[in-house]
XYZ file of N, CA and C in Angstrom:
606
model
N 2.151 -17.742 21.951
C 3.160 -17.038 21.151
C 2.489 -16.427 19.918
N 3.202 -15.036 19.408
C 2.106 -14.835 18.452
C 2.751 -14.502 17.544
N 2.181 -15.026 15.762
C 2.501 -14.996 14.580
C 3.804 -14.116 14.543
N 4.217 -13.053 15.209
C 5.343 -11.974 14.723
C 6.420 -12.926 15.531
N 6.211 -13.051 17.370
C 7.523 -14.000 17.454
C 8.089 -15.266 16.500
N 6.650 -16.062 16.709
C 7.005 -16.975 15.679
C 8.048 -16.928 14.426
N 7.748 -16.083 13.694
C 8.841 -15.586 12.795
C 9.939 -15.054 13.212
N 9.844 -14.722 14.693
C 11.279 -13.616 14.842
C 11.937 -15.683 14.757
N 11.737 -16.283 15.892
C 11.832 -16.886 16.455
C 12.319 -18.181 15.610
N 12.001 -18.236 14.521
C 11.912 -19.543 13.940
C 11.649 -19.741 11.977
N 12.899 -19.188 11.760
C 12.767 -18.885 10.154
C 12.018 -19.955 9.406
N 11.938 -21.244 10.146
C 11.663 -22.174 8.783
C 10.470 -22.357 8.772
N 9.670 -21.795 10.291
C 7.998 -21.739 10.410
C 7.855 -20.310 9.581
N 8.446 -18.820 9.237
C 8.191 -18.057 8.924
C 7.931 -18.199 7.154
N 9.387 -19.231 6.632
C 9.062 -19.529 5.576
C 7.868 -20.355 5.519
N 7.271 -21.341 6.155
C 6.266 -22.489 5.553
C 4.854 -20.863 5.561
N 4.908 -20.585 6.869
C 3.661 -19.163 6.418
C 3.831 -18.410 5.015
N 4.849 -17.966 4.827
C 5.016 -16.949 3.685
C 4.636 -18.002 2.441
N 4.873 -19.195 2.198
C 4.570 -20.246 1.555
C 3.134 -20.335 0.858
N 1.912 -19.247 2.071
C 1.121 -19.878 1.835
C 0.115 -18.650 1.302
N 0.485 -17.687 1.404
C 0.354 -16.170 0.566
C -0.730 -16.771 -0.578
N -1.731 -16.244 -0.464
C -2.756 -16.446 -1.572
C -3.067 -17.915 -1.752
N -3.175 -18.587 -1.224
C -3.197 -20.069 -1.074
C -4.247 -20.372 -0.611
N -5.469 -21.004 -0.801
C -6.589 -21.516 0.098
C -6.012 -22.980 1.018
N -6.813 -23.243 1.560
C -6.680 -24.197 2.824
C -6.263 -25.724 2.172
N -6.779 -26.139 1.242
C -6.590 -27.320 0.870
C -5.450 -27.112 -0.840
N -4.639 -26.340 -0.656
C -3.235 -26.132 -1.909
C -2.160 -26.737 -1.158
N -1.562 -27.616 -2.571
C -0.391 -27.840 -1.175
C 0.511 -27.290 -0.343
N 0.640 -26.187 -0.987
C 1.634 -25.509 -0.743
C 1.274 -25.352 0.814
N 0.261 -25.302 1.120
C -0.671 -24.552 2.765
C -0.809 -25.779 3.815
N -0.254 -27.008 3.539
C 0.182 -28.127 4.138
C 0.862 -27.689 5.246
N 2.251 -27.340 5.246
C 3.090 -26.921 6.198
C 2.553 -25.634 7.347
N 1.564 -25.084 6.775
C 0.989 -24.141 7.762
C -0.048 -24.875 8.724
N -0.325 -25.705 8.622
C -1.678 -26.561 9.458
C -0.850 -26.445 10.421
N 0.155 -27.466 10.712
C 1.002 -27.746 12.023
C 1.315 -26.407 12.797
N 0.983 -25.105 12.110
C 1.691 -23.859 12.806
C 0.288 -23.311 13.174
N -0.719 -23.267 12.770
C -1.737 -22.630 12.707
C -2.885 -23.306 13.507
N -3.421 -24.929 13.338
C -4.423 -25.169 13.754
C -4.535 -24.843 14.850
N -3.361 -25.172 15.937
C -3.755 -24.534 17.409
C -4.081 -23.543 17.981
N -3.797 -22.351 16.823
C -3.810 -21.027 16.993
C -5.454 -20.777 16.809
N -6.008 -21.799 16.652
C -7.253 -21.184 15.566
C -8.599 -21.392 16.226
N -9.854 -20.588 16.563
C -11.047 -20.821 17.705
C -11.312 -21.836 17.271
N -11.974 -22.533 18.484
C -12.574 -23.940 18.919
C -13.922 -23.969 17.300
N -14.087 -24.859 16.844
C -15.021 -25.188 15.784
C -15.073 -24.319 15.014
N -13.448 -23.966 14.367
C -13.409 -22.918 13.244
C -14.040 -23.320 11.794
N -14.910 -22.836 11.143
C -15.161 -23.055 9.831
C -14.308 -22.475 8.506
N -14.637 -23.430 7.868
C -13.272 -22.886 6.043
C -13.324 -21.475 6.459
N -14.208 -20.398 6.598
C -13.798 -19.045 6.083
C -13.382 -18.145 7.309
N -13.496 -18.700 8.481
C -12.413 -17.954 9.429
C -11.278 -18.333 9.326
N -11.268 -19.976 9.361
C -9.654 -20.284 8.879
C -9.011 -19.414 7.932
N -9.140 -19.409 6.868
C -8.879 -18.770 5.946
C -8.382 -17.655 6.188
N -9.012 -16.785 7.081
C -8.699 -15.302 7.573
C -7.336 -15.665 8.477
N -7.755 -16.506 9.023
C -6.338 -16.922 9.918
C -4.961 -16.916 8.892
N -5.339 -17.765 8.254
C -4.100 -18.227 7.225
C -3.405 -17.008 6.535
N -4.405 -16.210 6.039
C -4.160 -15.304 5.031
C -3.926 -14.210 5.868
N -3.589 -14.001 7.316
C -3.228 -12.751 7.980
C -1.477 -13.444 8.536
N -1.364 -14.670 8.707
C -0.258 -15.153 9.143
C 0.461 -15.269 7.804
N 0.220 -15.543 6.797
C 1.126 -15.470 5.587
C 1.363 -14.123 5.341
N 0.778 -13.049 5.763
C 0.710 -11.785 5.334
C 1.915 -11.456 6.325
N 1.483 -11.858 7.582
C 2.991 -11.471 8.284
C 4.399 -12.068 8.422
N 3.895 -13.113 7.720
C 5.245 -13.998 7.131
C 5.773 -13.424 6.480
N 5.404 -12.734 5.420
C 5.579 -11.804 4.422
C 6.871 -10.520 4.250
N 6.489 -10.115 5.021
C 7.075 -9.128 6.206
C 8.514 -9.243 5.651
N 9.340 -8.101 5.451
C 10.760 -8.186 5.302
C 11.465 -8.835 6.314
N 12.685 -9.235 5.947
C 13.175 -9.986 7.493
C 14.018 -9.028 8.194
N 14.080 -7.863 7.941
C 14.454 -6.862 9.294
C 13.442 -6.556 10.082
N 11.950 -6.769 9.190
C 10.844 -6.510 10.501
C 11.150 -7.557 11.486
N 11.394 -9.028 11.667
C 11.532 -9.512 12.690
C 12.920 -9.554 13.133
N 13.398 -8.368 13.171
C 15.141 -8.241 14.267
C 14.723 -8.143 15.642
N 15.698 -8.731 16.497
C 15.695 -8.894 17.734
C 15.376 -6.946 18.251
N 15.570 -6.121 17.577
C 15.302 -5.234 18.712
C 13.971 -4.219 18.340
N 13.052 -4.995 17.586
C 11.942 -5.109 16.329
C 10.778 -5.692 17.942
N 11.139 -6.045 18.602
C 10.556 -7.162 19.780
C 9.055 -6.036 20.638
N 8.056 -6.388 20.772
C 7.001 -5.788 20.992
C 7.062 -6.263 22.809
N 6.286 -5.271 23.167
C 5.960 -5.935 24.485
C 5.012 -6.887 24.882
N 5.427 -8.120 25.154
C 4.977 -9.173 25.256
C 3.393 -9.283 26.109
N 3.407 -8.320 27.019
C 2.047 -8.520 27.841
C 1.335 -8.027 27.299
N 1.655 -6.702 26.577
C 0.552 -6.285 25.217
C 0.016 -6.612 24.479
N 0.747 -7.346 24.181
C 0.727 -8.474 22.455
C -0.313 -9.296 23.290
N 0.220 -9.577 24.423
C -0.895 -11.158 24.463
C -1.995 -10.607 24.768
N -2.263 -9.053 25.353
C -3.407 -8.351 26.034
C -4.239 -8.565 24.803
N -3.833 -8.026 23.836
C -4.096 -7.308 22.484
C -4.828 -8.893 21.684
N -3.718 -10.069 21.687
C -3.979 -11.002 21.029
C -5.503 -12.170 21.997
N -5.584 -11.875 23.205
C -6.749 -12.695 24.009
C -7.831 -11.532 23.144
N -7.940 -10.292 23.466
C -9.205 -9.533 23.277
C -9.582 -10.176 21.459
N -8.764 -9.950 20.694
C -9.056 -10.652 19.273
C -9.739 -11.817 19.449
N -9.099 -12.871 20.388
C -9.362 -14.423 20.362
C -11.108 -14.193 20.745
N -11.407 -13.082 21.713
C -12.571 -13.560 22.189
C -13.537 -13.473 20.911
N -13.686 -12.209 20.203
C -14.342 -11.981 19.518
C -14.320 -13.180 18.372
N -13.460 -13.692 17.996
C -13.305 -14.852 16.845
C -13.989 -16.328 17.684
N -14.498 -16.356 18.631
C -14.683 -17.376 18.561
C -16.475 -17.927 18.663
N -16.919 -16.811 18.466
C -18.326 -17.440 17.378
C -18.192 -17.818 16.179
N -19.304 -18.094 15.545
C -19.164 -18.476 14.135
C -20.522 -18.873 13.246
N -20.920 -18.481 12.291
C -21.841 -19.206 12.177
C -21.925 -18.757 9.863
N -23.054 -19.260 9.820
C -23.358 -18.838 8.588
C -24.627 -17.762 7.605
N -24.151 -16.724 6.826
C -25.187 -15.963 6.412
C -26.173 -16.428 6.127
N -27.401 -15.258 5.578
C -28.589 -15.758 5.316
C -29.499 -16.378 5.840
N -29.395 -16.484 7.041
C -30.742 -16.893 7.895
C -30.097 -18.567 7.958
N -28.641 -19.007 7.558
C -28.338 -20.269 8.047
C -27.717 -20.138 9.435
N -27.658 -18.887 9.878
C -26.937 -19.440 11.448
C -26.806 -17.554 11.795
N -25.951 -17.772 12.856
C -25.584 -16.441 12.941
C -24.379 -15.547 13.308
N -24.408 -14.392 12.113
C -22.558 -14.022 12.112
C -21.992 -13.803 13.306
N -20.683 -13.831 13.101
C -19.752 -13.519 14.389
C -20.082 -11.707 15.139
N -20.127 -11.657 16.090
C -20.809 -10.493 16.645
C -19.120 -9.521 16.110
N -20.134 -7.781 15.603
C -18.568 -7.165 15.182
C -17.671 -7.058 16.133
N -16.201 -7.467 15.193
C -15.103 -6.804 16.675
C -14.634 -5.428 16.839
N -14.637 -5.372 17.967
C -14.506 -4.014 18.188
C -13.524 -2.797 17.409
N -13.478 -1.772 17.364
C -12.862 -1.364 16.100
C -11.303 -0.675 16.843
N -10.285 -1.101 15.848
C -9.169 -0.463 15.840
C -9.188 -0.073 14.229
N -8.077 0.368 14.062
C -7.281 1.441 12.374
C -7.771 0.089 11.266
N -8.692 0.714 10.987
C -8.953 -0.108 9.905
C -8.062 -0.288 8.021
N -7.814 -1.415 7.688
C -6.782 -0.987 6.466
C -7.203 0.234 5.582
N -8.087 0.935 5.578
C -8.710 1.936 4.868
C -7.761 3.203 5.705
N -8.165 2.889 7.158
C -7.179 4.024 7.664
C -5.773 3.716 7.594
N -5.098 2.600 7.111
C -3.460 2.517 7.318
C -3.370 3.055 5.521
N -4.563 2.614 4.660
C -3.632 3.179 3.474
C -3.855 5.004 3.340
N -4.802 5.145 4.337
C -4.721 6.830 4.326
C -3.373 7.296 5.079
N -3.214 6.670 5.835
C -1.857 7.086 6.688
C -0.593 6.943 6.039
N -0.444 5.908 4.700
C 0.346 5.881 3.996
C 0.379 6.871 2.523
N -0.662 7.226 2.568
C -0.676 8.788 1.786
C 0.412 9.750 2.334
N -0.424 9.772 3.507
C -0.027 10.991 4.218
C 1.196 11.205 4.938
N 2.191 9.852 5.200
C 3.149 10.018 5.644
C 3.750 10.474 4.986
N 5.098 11.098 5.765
C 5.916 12.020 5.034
C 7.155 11.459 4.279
N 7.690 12.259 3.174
C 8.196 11.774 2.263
C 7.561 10.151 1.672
N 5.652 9.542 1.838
C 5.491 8.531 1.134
C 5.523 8.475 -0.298
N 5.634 7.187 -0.893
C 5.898 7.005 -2.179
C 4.455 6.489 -2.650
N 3.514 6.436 -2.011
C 2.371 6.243 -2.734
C 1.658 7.134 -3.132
N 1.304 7.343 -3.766
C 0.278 8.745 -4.260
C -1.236 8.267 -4.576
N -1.722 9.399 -4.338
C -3.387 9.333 -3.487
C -4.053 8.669 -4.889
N -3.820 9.012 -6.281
C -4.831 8.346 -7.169
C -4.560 6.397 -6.934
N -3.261 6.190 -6.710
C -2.764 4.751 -6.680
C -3.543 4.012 -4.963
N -3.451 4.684 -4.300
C -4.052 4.339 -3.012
C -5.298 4.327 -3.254
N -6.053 5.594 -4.069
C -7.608 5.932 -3.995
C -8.198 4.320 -5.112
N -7.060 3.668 -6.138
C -7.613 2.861 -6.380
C -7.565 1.751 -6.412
N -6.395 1.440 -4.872
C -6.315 0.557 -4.640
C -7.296 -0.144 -3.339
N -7.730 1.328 -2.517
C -9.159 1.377 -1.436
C -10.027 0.389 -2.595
N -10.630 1.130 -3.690
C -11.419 0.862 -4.764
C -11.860 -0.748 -4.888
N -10.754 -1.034 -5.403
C -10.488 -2.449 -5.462
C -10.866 -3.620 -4.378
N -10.326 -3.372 -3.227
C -10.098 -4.243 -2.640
C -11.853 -3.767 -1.831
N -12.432 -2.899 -1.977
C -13.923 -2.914 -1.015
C -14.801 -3.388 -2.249
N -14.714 -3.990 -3.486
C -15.439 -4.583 -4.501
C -15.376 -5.968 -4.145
N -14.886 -6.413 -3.689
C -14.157 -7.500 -3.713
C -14.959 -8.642 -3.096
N -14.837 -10.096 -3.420
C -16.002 -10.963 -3.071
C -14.582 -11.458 -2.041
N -15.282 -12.847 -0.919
C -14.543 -13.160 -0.442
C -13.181 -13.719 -0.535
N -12.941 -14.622 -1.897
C -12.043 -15.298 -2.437
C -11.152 -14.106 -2.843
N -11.636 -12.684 -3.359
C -11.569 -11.690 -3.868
C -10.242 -10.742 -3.026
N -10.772 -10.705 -1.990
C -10.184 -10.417 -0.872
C -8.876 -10.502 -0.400
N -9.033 -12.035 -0.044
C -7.800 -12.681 -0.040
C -6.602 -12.572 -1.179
N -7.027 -12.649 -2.394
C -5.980 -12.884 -3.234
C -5.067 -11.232 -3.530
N -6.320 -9.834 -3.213
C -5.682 -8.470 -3.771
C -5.207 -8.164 -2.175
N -5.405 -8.441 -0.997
C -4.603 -8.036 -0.207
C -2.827 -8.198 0.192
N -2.290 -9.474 -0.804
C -1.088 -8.710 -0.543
C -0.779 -7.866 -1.197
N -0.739 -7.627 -2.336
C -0.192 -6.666 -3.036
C -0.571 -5.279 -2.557
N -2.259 -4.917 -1.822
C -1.609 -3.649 -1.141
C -0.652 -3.605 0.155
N -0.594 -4.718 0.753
C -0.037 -4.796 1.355
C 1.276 -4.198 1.912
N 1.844 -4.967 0.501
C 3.153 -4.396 -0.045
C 3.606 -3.165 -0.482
N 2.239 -2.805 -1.037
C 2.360 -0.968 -0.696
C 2.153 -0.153 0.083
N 1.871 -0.533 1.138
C 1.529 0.265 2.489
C 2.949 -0.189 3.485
N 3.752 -1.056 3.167
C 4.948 -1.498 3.672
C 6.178 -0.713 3.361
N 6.120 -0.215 2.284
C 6.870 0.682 1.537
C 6.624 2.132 2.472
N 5.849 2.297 2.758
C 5.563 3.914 3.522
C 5.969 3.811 5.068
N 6.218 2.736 5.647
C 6.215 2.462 6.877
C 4.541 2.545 8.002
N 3.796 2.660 7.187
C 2.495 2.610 8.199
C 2.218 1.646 8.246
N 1.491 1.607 9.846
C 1.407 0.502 10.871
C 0.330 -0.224 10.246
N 0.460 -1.727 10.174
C -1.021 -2.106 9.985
C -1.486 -3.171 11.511
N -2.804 -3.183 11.574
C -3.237 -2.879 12.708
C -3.899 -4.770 12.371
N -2.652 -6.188 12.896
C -3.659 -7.114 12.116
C -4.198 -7.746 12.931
N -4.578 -7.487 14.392
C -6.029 -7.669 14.526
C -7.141 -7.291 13.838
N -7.129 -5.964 13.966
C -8.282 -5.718 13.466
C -8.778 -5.973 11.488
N -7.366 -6.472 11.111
C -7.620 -7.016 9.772
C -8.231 -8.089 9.908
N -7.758 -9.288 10.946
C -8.181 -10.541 10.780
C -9.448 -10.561 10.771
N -9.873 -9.701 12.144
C -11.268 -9.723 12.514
C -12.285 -8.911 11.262
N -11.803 -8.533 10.264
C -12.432 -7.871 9.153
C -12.727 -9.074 7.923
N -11.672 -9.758 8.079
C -11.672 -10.646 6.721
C -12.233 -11.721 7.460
N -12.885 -12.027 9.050
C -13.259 -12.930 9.456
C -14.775 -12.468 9.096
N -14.862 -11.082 9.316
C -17.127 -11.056 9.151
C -16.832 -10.715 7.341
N -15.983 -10.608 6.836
C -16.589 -10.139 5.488
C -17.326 -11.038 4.755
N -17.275 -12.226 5.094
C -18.678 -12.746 4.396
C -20.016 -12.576 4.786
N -20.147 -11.499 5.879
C -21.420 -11.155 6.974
C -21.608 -9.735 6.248
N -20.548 -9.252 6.441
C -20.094 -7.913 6.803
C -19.893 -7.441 5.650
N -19.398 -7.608 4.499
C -18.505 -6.604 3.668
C -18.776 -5.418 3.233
N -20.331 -5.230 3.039
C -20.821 -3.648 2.890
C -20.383 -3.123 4.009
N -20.516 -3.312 4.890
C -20.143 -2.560 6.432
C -18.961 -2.002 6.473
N -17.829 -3.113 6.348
C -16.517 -3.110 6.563
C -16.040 -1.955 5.462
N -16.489 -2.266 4.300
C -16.099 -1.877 3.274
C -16.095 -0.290 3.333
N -17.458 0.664 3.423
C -17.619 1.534 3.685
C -16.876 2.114 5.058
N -16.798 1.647 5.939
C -15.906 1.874 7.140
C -14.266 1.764 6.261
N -13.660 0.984 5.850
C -12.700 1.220 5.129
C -12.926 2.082 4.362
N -13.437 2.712 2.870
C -13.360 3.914 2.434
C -13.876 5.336 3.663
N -14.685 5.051 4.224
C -14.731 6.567 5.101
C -13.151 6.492 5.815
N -12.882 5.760 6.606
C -11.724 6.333 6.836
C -10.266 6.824 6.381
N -10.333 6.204 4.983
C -9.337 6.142 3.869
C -9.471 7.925 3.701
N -10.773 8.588 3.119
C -11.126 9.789 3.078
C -11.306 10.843 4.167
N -11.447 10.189 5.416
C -11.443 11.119 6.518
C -9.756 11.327 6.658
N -8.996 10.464 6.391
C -7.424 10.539 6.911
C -6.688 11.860 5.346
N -7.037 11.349 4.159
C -6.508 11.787 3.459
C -7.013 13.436 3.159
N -8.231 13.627 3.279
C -9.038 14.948 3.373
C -8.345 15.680 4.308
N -7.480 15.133 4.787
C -6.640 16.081 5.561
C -5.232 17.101 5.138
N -5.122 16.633 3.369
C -3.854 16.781 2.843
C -4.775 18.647 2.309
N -5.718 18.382 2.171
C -6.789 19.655 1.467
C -6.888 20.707 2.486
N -7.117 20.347 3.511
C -6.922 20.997 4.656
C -6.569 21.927 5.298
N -4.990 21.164 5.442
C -3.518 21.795 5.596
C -3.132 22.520 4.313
């Protein structure tokens, strides 16, 4: 079952997730998410994939509660198509610096760089490009702990525009960014600028 039914499905698991919004693993508040989460989570997960776990399921906890209305309902063989291909890639693991070795990259879907360009660009959006351009800014500076704590709040502004966010491919971003983050990072601003360079364009 995956994080969005869950919530359609079961308000008081949706609240203990939303509970845990900016929360590291050992706050109490993030107690009530273990029981929802550990099973969900690859075989010999370490603190900082967990983490990615946590902090993408509170994110969709998050979520207004008309996003999870019954006719809000995704297609189920997709979702799970969509949710095995994620699982595979998450389930290496290891540590930077010549202590082990990172999770191999996952393959790429709309990266949040491209959902906050798409939230420029949608029509009639309420975000405007200097507030987006520095909110990209922000969040690709960002150390790991860093990460976690400024992603809801864009969150919440890219929710406001109605663009899609794509959270596989978030999880799997905030899972290598302790490998990865120059990578990711730059892949998030190029596409932030390839989407919005389009307003100059036209």
């Amino acid at each position: 079952m995956s994080i969005e039914r869950l919530c359609r499905t079961d308000p008081g698991a949706r609240a203990a997730l939303r509970a845990g919004l900016r929360r590291d693993l050992d706050h109490p508040r993030a107690r009530p998410m273990h029981r929802l989460l550990t099973p969900r989570l690859p075989e010999e997960c370490d603190d900082k994939t967990a983490q990615a776990h946590y902090t993408v399921a509170a994110l969709i906890a998050a979520q207004p509660r008309h996003t999870f209305a019954p006719d809000q309902e995704e297609d189920e063989d997709t979702a799970d198509d969509q949710e095995a291909g994620k699982e595979q890639v998450l389930q290496k693991d290891g540590e930077p610096d010549g202590e082990g070795t990172a999770p191999e990259p996952a393959p790429y879907g709309p990266s949040f760089g491209a959902t906050l360009g798409h939230a420029v660009m949608a029509k009639g959006a309420s975000m405007r490009m200097s507030a987006a351009e520095s909110r990209i800014n922000l969040l690709t500076r960002q150390s790991l702990r860093g990460i976690h704590l400024h992603l809801p709040a864009a969150v919440n502004q890219v929710r406001t525009t109605g663009a899609i966010i794509d959270w596989g491919q978030l999880l799997a971003d905030l899972v290598d960014w302790p490998y990865r983050s120059g990578r990711i990072s730059r892949r998030w601003l190029q596409d932030f600028y390839r989407i919005t360079a389009r307003a100059d364009q036209d």
